[in-house]
Amino acid sequence: MKKLLGIAIAAVCVLPALAALSSGLDINAPVPSVHPYHVAGPDKDSMACPPCKYGSRPAVQAWFNNEDPKVAGDIIDLLGKSVNANKAKEFKGFALFLTDKDPSECTEADAIKAGYCKSCTEGNCHCDKVGIAFLAKDNKGVQSYKYNLDSSVKNTVIVYKERKVIAKFVNLTSKDLPKLKAEIDKIVK
C-alpha cells in the first residue's frame, strides 16, 4: 500500500513538470497570423506577419524566451544557412524573441545580445536573410501559437509548409540541430 501511495505521489509531482514542456502549435495545426516587430532581415522595421506575407512557402519559426544566446545563435545560424541553400524552394526562416517591453523599442543590438547572429561576428554571416523579430509576451500571438511562457521552456521551433505544422521542437539544443536540419530538408523537397 505504501508503495502504491509513493507511486501516486510521484506521478502527481512528475506529470505537471512534463506538461510544462508542452509548447507550440500541434502537428498538422494551421499556422495563424502573428505580427512581431522585425529588427533585422528581409522585413526589417515592419510588423510583417510571416505566414501571411510568405503564404505556403516552407518555413521555420524559432521562438525564444530567455534562451542561452549560444543556443539561439546556433539555431539562427542553421536557419540562415538553410535559407541560403534553399533559395530556389523559397525557404524562409524567422527568429522571434519574446520580450516584456514594447517590441518597437527593441533593436538589432538587443537581438545580438540574445544570440543573433553568432556567425556574423565570426566573419561568415548567413543570418541576413532570417527574419529577426520581437514579440511582447502578452501579445495575442503568443497565445494563438500556444507558446508556453514557463521559465523551463527556452525555445519552441515550428516547421511548416503550406501554413500547416509539419514538425515541432521544444527546448531544442545545439546538439539537436541535425533533427531540425532533417525536417527542413523534408519540407523543401
mmCIF file of C-alpha atoms in Angstrom:
data_model
loop_
_atom_site.group_PDB
_atom_site.id
_atom_site.type_symbol
_atom_site.label_atom_id
_atom_site.label_comp_id
_atom_site.label_asym_id
_atom_site.label_seq_id
_atom_site.Cartn_x
_atom_site.Cartn_y
_atom_site.Cartn_z
ATOM 1 C CA MET A 1 0.000 0.000 0.000
ATOM 2 C CA LYS A 2 2.833 2.400 0.906
ATOM 3 C CA LYS A 3 4.493 1.588 -2.409
ATOM 4 C CA LEU A 4 1.299 2.451 -4.350
ATOM 5 C CA LEU A 5 0.922 5.679 -2.399
ATOM 6 C CA GLY A 6 4.535 6.576 -3.202
ATOM 7 C CA ILE A 7 3.985 5.909 -6.906
ATOM 8 C CA ALA A 8 0.805 8.001 -6.913
ATOM 9 C CA ILE A 9 2.559 10.922 -5.200
ATOM 10 C CA ALA A 10 5.476 10.700 -7.640
ATOM 11 C CA ALA A 11 3.052 10.695 -10.595
ATOM 12 C CA VAL A 12 1.251 13.764 -9.235
ATOM 13 C CA CYS A 13 4.591 15.576 -8.896
ATOM 14 C CA VAL A 14 6.105 14.479 -12.229
ATOM 15 C CA LEU A 15 3.126 14.867 -14.583
ATOM 16 C CA PRO A 16 2.790 18.654 -14.142
ATOM 17 C CA ALA A 17 6.531 19.020 -14.816
ATOM 18 C CA LEU A 18 6.209 17.043 -18.047
ATOM 19 C CA ALA A 19 3.146 19.038 -19.083
ATOM 20 C CA ALA A 20 5.110 22.280 -18.588
ATOM 21 C CA LEU A 21 7.333 21.286 -21.514
ATOM 22 C CA SER A 22 4.407 21.258 -23.904
ATOM 23 C CA SER A 23 4.613 24.338 -26.082
ATOM 24 C CA GLY A 24 3.629 25.449 -29.548
ATOM 25 C CA LEU A 25 1.164 24.501 -32.204
ATOM 26 C CA ASP A 26 0.287 20.846 -32.650
ATOM 27 C CA ILE A 27 1.450 18.852 -35.672
ATOM 28 C CA ASN A 28 -0.968 19.407 -38.613
ATOM 29 C CA ALA A 29 -2.359 22.576 -37.000
ATOM 30 C CA PRO A 30 -2.827 25.616 -39.230
ATOM 31 C CA VAL A 31 -0.250 28.368 -38.698
ATOM 32 C CA PRO A 32 -2.082 31.527 -37.584
ATOM 33 C CA SER A 33 -1.109 35.099 -38.236
ATOM 34 C CA VAL A 34 1.264 36.895 -35.890
ATOM 35 C CA HIS A 35 2.692 40.401 -36.180
ATOM 36 C CA PRO A 36 6.085 40.713 -34.466
ATOM 37 C CA TYR A 37 8.318 43.762 -34.787
ATOM 38 C CA HIS A 38 11.213 42.905 -37.157
ATOM 39 C CA VAL A 39 14.609 44.387 -36.221
ATOM 40 C CA ALA A 40 16.656 42.596 -38.898
ATOM 41 C CA GLY A 41 16.230 40.536 -42.019
ATOM 42 C CA PRO A 42 14.037 40.972 -45.084
ATOM 43 C CA ASP A 43 11.162 42.618 -43.177
ATOM 44 C CA LYS A 44 13.276 44.959 -41.028
ATOM 45 C CA ASP A 45 11.409 47.893 -39.431
ATOM 46 C CA SER A 46 7.999 46.349 -40.054
ATOM 47 C CA MET A 47 5.389 44.241 -38.309
ATOM 48 C CA ALA A 48 5.045 41.838 -41.235
ATOM 49 C CA CYS A 49 3.214 38.605 -40.498
ATOM 50 C CA PRO A 50 5.493 35.754 -41.664
ATOM 51 C CA PRO A 51 2.787 33.239 -42.639
ATOM 52 C CA CYS A 52 0.602 35.981 -44.144
ATOM 53 C CA LYS A 53 3.347 37.520 -46.262
ATOM 54 C CA TYR A 54 5.054 34.300 -47.335
ATOM 55 C CA GLY A 55 1.961 32.094 -47.611
ATOM 56 C CA SER A 56 2.505 28.459 -48.477
ATOM 57 C CA ARG A 57 6.311 28.646 -48.668
ATOM 58 C CA PRO A 58 8.240 26.210 -46.454
ATOM 59 C CA ALA A 59 9.365 27.953 -43.267
ATOM 60 C CA VAL A 60 10.605 27.654 -39.703
ATOM 61 C CA GLN A 61 9.734 29.922 -36.815
ATOM 62 C CA ALA A 62 12.020 29.665 -33.793
ATOM 63 C CA TRP A 63 10.507 31.305 -30.709
ATOM 64 C CA PHE A 64 12.891 32.203 -27.869
ATOM 65 C CA ASN A 65 12.161 33.079 -24.241
ATOM 66 C CA ASN A 66 15.329 33.836 -22.245
ATOM 67 C CA GLU A 67 17.268 31.261 -24.242
ATOM 68 C CA ASP A 68 21.022 30.854 -23.877
ATOM 69 C CA PRO A 69 22.446 33.161 -26.589
ATOM 70 C CA LYS A 70 24.741 30.387 -27.859
ATOM 71 C CA VAL A 71 21.786 28.052 -28.466
ATOM 72 C CA ALA A 72 19.724 30.817 -30.071
ATOM 73 C CA GLY A 73 22.708 31.746 -32.232
ATOM 74 C CA ASP A 74 23.237 28.158 -33.337
ATOM 75 C CA ILE A 75 19.570 27.776 -34.326
ATOM 76 C CA ILE A 76 19.535 31.100 -36.186
ATOM 77 C CA ASP A 77 22.797 30.209 -37.929
ATOM 78 C CA LEU A 78 21.242 26.948 -39.178
ATOM 79 C CA LEU A 79 18.169 28.868 -40.379
ATOM 80 C CA GLY A 80 20.378 31.342 -42.232
ATOM 81 C CA LYS A 81 22.378 28.592 -43.918
ATOM 82 C CA SER A 82 19.137 26.797 -44.818
ATOM 83 C CA VAL A 83 17.599 29.945 -46.351
ATOM 84 C CA ASN A 84 20.722 30.463 -48.473
ATOM 85 C CA ALA A 85 20.895 26.790 -49.507
ATOM 86 C CA ASN A 86 17.200 26.617 -50.430
ATOM 87 C CA LYS A 87 16.623 29.870 -52.314
ATOM 88 C CA ALA A 88 15.057 28.024 -55.245
ATOM 89 C CA LYS A 89 12.488 26.474 -52.893
ATOM 90 C CA GLU A 90 11.869 29.901 -51.268
ATOM 91 C CA PHE A 91 12.513 28.546 -47.759
ATOM 92 C CA LYS A 92 12.040 31.189 -45.033
ATOM 93 C CA GLY A 93 13.408 31.344 -41.507
ATOM 94 C CA PHE A 94 12.299 33.507 -38.587
ATOM 95 C CA ALA A 95 13.528 34.044 -35.035
ATOM 96 C CA LEU A 96 11.007 35.577 -32.647
ATOM 97 C CA PHE A 97 12.341 36.778 -29.301
ATOM 98 C CA LEU A 98 9.710 37.201 -26.604
ATOM 99 C CA THR A 99 10.043 40.334 -24.520
ATOM 100 C CA ASP A 100 8.450 42.089 -21.562
ATOM 101 C CA LYS A 101 8.898 45.501 -23.158
ATOM 102 C CA ASP A 102 7.287 47.150 -26.153
ATOM 103 C CA PRO A 103 8.740 45.312 -29.182
ATOM 104 C CA SER A 104 9.040 48.557 -31.141
ATOM 105 C CA GLU A 105 11.642 49.656 -28.573
ATOM 106 C CA CYS A 106 13.791 46.611 -29.359
ATOM 107 C CA THR A 107 16.755 46.925 -31.693
ATOM 108 C CA GLU A 108 19.112 44.742 -33.636
ATOM 109 C CA ALA A 109 21.577 45.251 -30.752
ATOM 110 C CA ASP A 110 19.045 43.574 -28.416
ATOM 111 C CA ALA A 111 18.845 40.659 -30.839
ATOM 112 C CA ILE A 112 22.639 40.383 -30.999
ATOM 113 C CA LYS A 113 22.775 40.156 -27.191
ATOM 114 C CA ALA A 114 20.134 37.402 -27.352
ATOM 115 C CA GLY A 115 22.108 35.311 -29.843
ATOM 116 C CA TYR A 116 21.588 36.826 -33.291
ATOM 117 C CA CYS A 117 23.855 36.445 -35.276
ATOM 118 C CA LYS A 118 26.723 34.432 -33.901
ATOM 119 C CA SER A 119 28.247 33.657 -37.283
ATOM 120 C CA CYS A 120 28.320 37.347 -38.270
ATOM 121 C CA THR A 121 30.829 38.017 -35.534
ATOM 122 C CA GLU A 122 32.861 35.084 -36.846
ATOM 123 C CA GLY A 123 33.026 36.699 -40.305
ATOM 124 C CA ASN A 124 30.717 34.308 -42.154
ATOM 125 C CA CYS A 125 27.207 35.732 -41.878
ATOM 126 C CA HIS A 126 24.272 33.617 -43.014
ATOM 127 C CA CYS A 127 21.668 35.459 -40.994
ATOM 128 C CA ASP A 128 20.826 38.483 -43.107
ATOM 129 C CA LYS A 129 18.027 36.511 -44.771
ATOM 130 C CA VAL A 130 16.466 35.375 -41.462
ATOM 131 C CA GLY A 131 13.628 37.484 -40.111
ATOM 132 C CA ILE A 132 14.646 38.580 -36.607
ATOM 133 C CA ALA A 133 11.733 39.932 -34.607
ATOM 134 C CA PHE A 134 10.452 40.704 -31.126
ATOM 135 C CA LEU A 135 7.003 39.997 -29.754
ATOM 136 C CA ALA A 136 5.571 41.050 -26.389
ATOM 137 C CA LYS A 137 4.861 38.127 -24.082
ATOM 138 C CA ASP A 138 1.309 39.412 -23.633
ATOM 139 C CA ASN A 139 0.667 39.619 -27.406
ATOM 140 C CA LYS A 140 -2.303 37.517 -28.536
ATOM 141 C CA GLY A 141 0.024 35.772 -30.999
ATOM 142 C CA VAL A 142 1.814 34.078 -28.098
ATOM 143 C CA GLN A 143 -1.496 32.563 -27.043
ATOM 144 C CA SER A 144 -2.624 31.645 -30.569
ATOM 145 C CA TYR A 145 0.691 29.847 -31.163
ATOM 146 C CA LYS A 146 0.244 28.080 -27.792
ATOM 147 C CA TYR A 147 3.692 29.206 -26.625
ATOM 148 C CA ASN A 148 4.317 28.105 -23.046
ATOM 149 C CA LEU A 149 5.800 31.018 -21.092
ATOM 150 C CA ASP A 150 7.014 28.803 -18.240
ATOM 151 C CA SER A 151 10.661 29.574 -17.481
ATOM 152 C CA SER A 152 11.597 25.951 -18.239
ATOM 153 C CA VAL A 153 10.621 26.463 -21.905
ATOM 154 C CA LYS A 154 13.503 28.307 -23.568
ATOM 155 C CA ASN A 155 12.511 27.788 -27.194
ATOM 156 C CA THR A 156 9.808 26.350 -29.382
ATOM 157 C CA VAL A 157 10.606 25.731 -33.030
ATOM 158 C CA ILE A 158 7.873 25.028 -35.560
ATOM 159 C CA VAL A 159 8.498 23.717 -39.056
ATOM 160 C CA TYR A 160 5.710 24.316 -41.551
ATOM 161 C CA LYS A 161 4.705 24.243 -45.185
ATOM 162 C CA GLU A 162 1.520 25.486 -46.790
ATOM 163 C CA ARG A 163 0.731 27.071 -43.399
ATOM 164 C CA LYS A 164 0.456 23.647 -41.739
ATOM 165 C CA VAL A 165 2.779 22.490 -38.928
ATOM 166 C CA ILE A 166 4.908 19.555 -40.052
ATOM 167 C CA ALA A 167 7.237 19.273 -37.024
ATOM 168 C CA LYS A 168 7.839 20.931 -33.673
ATOM 169 C CA PHE A 169 10.682 21.024 -31.167
ATOM 170 C CA VAL A 170 10.601 22.263 -27.568
ATOM 171 C CA ASN A 171 13.894 23.191 -25.902
ATOM 172 C CA LEU A 172 15.929 22.330 -28.975
ATOM 173 C CA THR A 173 19.640 22.244 -28.130
ATOM 174 C CA SER A 174 22.671 22.836 -30.301
ATOM 175 C CA LYS A 175 23.357 19.088 -30.414
ATOM 176 C CA ASP A 176 19.783 18.525 -31.699
ATOM 177 C CA LEU A 177 20.272 20.711 -34.777
ATOM 178 C CA PRO A 178 20.613 17.712 -37.147
ATOM 179 C CA LYS A 179 16.981 16.856 -36.285
ATOM 180 C CA LEU A 180 15.872 20.352 -37.292
ATOM 181 C CA LYS A 181 18.001 20.191 -40.455
ATOM 182 C CA ALA A 182 16.336 16.862 -41.378
ATOM 183 C CA GLU A 183 12.868 18.416 -41.020
ATOM 184 C CA ILE A 184 13.907 21.411 -43.120
ATOM 185 C CA ASP A 185 15.194 19.023 -45.791
ATOM 186 C CA LYS A 186 11.798 17.295 -45.829
ATOM 187 C CA ILE A 187 9.776 20.489 -46.365
ATOM 188 C CA VAL A 188 11.974 21.827 -49.172
ATOM 189 C CA LYS A 189 11.693 18.688 -51.325
#
